[in-house]
Coordinates of C-alpha atoms and ligand atoms in Angstrom, one line a residue:
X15 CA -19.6 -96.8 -3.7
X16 CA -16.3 -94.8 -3.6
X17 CA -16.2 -91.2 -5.2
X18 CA -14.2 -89.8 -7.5
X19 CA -12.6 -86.1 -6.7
X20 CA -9.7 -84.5 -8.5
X21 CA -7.7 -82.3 -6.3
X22 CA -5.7 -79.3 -8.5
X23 CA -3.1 -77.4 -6.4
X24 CA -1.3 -79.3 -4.1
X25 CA -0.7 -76.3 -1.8
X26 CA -1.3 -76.4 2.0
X27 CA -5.3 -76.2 1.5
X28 CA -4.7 -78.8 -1.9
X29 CA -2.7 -80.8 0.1
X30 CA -5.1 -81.3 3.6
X31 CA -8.1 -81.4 0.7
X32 CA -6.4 -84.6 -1.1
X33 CA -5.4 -86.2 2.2
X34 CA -8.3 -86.3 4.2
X35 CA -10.7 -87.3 1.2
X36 CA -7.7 -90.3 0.6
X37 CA -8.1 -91.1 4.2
X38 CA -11.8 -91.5 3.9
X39 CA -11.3 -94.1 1.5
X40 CA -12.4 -92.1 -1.6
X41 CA -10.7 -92.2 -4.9
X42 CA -8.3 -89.2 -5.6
X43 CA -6.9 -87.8 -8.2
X44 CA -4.0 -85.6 -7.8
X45 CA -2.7 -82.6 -9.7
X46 CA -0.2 -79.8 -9.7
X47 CA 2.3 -78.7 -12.4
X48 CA 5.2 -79.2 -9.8
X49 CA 6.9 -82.3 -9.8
X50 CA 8.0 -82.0 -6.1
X51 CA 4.3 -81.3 -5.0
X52 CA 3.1 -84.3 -7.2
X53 CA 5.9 -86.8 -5.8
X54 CA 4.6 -85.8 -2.4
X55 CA 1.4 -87.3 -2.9
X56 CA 2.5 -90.9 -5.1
X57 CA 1.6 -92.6 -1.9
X58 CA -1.3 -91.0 -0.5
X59 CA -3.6 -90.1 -3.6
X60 CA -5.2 -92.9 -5.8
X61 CA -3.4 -91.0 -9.0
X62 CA -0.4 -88.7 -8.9
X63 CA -0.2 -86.4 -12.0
X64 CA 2.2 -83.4 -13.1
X65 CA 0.1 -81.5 -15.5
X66 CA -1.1 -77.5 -16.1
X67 CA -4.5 -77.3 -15.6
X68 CA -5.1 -74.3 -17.6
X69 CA -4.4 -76.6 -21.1
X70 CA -7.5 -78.5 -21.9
X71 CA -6.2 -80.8 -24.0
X72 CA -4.1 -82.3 -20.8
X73 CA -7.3 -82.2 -18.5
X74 CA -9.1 -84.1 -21.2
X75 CA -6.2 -86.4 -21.3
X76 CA -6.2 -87.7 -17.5
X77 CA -10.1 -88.5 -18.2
X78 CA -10.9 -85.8 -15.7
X79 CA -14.8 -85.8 -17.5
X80 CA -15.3 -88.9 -15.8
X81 CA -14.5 -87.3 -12.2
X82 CA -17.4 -86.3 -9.9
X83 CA -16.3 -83.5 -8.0
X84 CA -13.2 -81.3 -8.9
X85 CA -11.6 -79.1 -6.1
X86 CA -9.5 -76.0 -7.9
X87 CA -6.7 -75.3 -4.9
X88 CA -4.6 -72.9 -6.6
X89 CA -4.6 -69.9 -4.4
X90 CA -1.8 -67.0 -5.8
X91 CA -2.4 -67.7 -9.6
X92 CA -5.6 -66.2 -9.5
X93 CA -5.7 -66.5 -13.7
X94 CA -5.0 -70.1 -13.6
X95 CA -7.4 -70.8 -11.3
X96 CA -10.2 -68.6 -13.4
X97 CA -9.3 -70.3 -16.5
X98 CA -9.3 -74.0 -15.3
X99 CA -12.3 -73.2 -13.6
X100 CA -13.9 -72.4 -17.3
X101 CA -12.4 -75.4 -19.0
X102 CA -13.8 -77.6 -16.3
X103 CA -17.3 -75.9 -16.7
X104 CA -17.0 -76.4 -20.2
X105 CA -15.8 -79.8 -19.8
X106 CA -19.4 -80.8 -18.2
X107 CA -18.1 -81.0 -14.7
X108 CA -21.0 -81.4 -12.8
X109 CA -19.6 -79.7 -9.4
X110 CA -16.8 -77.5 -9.6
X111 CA -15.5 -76.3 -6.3
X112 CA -13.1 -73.4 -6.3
X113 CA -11.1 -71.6 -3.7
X114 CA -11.2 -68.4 -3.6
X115 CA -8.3 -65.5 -3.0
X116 CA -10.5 -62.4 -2.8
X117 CA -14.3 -61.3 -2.5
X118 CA -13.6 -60.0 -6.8
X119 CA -11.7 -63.7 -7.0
X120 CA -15.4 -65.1 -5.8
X121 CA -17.2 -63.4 -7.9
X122 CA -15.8 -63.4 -11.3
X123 CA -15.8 -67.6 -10.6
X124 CA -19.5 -67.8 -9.6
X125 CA -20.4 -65.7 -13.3
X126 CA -18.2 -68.5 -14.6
X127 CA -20.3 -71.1 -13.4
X128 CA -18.1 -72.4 -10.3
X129 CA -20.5 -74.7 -8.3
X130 CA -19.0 -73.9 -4.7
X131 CA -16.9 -71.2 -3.9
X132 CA -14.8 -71.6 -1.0
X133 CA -12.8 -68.8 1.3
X134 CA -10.7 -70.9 3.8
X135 CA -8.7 -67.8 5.3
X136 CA -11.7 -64.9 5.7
X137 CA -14.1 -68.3 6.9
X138 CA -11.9 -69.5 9.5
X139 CA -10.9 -65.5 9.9
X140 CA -14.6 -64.7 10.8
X141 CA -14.9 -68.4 13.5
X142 CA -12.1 -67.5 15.3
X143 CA -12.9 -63.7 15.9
X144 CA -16.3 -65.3 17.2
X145 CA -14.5 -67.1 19.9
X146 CA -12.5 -64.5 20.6
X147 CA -15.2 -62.8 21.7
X148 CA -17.2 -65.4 23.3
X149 CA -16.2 -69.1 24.9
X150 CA -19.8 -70.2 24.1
X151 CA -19.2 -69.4 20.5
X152 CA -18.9 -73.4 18.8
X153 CA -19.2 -73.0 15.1
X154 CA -20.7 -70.7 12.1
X155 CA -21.4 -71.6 8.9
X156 CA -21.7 -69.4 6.3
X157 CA -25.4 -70.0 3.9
X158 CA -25.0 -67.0 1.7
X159 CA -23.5 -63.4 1.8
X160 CA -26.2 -62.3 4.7
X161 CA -27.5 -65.3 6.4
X162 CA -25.5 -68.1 8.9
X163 CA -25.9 -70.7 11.0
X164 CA -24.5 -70.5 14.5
X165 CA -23.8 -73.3 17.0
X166 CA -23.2 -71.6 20.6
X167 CA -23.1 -73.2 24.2
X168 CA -25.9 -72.0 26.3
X169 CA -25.1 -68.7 27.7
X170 CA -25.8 -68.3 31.7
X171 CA -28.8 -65.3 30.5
X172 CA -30.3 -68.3 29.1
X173 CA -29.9 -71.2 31.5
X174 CA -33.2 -72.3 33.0
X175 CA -35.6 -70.1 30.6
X176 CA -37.6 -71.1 27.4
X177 CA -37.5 -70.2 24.0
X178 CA -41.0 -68.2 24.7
X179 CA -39.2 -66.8 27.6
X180 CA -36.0 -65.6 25.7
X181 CA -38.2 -64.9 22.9
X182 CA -35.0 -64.7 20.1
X183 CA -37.4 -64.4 17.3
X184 CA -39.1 -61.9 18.4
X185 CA -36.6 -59.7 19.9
X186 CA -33.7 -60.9 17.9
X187 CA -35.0 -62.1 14.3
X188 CA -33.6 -65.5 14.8
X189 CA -34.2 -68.9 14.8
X190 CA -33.5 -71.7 17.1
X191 CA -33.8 -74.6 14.5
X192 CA -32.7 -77.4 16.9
X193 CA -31.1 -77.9 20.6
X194 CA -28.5 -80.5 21.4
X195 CA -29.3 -81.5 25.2
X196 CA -26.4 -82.0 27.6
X197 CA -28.4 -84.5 29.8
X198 CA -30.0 -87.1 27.2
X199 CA -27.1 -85.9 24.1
X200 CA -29.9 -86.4 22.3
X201 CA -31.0 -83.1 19.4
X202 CA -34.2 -81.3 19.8
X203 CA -35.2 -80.3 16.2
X204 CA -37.7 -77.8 15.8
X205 CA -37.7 -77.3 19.8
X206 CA -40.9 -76.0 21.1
X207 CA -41.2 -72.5 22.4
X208 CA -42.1 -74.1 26.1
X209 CA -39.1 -76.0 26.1
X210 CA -36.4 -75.0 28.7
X211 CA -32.5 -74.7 28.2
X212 CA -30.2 -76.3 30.6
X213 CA -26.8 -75.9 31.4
X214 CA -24.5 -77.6 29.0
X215 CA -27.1 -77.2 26.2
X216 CA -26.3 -76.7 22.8
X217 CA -28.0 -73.9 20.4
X218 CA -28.3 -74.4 16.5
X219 CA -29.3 -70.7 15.4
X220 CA -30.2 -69.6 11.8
X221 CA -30.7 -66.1 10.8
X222 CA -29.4 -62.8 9.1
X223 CA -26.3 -62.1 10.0
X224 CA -26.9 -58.6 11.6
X225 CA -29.7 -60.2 13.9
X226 CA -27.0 -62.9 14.7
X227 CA -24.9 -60.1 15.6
X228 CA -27.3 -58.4 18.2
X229 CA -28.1 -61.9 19.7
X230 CA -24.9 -62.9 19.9
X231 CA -24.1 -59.4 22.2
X232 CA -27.6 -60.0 23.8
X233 CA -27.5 -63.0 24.7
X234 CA -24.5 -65.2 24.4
X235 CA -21.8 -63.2 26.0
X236 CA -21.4 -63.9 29.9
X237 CA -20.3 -60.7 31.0
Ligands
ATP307 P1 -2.0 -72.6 0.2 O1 -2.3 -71.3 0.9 O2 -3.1 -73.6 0.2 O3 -0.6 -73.2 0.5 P2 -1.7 -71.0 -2.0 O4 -2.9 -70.1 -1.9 O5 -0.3 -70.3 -1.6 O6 -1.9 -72.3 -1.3 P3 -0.4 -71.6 -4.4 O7 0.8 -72.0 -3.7 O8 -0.5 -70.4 -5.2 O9 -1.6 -71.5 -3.4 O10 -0.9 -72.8 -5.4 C1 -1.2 -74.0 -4.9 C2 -0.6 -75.0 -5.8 O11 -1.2 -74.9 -7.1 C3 0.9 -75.0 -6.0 O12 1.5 -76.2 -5.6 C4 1.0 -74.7 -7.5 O13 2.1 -75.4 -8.0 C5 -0.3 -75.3 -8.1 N1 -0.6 -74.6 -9.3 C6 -0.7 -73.3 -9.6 N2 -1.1 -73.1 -10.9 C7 -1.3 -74.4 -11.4 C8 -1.7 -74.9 -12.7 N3 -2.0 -74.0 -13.7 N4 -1.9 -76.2 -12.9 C9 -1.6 -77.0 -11.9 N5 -1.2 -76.7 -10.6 C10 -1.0 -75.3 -10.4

């Protein structure tokens, strides 16, 4: 069954938002109070729509109650996006996803009753300073303010050991929750603590961010 999303703010992140969720076949609904931004996506959304988001009775108008999922892209307005936030909450939108401009932006739209609250710049700020540091960095996602999940290439410190001999929980205070193997590309969940790491591996890690840190020094940088 195709979803329904409504996309407000047809900005850069608005605008990737709307396309890719159009090119996986789900119904999208459109909206930014700029005709330009709106004409742009005639073609590529399910529904087009100039309206202001911050007045309810327009919202209510385009049926947005019915929608599933609403996506709030408007980045510099950071009032508008508060406010239309609200009204959608108090509409009964059951999941409210908002992007965020600031850590104070985040907040005051979690107290509000956004669902999701999404930081595209400081996210993709934090991944890339990871792989800066590190080429066996792969990918972190973010669980709450303290705790991630990393995705790292076996290091060479841990090439040809196992998880008892590393011992990361222990030493570390993390969690390998599941190994993607190189040889069979098959994933190990819940790997066992005798199980070795070859070269080429892949290392799902959950934990506190600080332990993260002081494995990630340990461990997975090569020097
Ligand atoms: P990006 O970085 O993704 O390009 P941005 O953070 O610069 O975006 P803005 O350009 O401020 O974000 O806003 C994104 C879009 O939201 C703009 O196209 C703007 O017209 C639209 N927008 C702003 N306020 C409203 C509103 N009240 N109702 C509908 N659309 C709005």
């Amino acid at each position: 069954m195709k979803r329904e999303f409504a996309v407000i703010g047809l900005g850069r992140f608005g605008a990737s938002v709307c396309q890719e969720l159009s090119a996986e076949g789900m119904e999208v609904l459109a909206i930014d109070k700029m005709e330009s931004k709106v004409n742009d996506f005639r073609h590529i959304a399910s529904h087009a729509v100039i309206a202001d988001s911050t007045d309810e009775k327009a919202l209510k108008e385009l049926g947005i109650r019915n929608i599933d999922h609403v996506i709030v892209a408007i980045g510099d307005d950071i009032q508008a996006s508060i406010l239309t936030t609200l009204i959608l909450k108090e509409l009964g939108i059951k999941k409210v996803t908002v992007k965020a401009q600031s850590n104070h932006h985040e907040k005051v739209l979690l107290k509000i009753g956004a669902d999701h609250v999404i930081h595209p710049e400081r996210d993709m700020g934090k991944k890339i300073a990871h792989s800066l540091i590190s080429n066996n960095f792969l990918d972190h996602l973010e669980l709450s303010n303290e705790h991630s999940i990393i995705e790292i290439k076996a290091s060479k410190k841990m090439i040809g050991k196992t998880l008892v001999e590393l011992d990361i929980r222990a030493r570390y205070g993390c969690n390998v929750v599941a190994i993607r193997s190189k040889a069979t590309n098959k994933m190990n969940i819940s790997p066992l603590a005798t199980d070795k790491i070859e070269a080429g591996d892949v290392l799902i890690i959950i934990g506190a961010d600080k332990d993260i840190s002081k494995f990630e020094k340990h461990l997975v940088i090569d020097e």
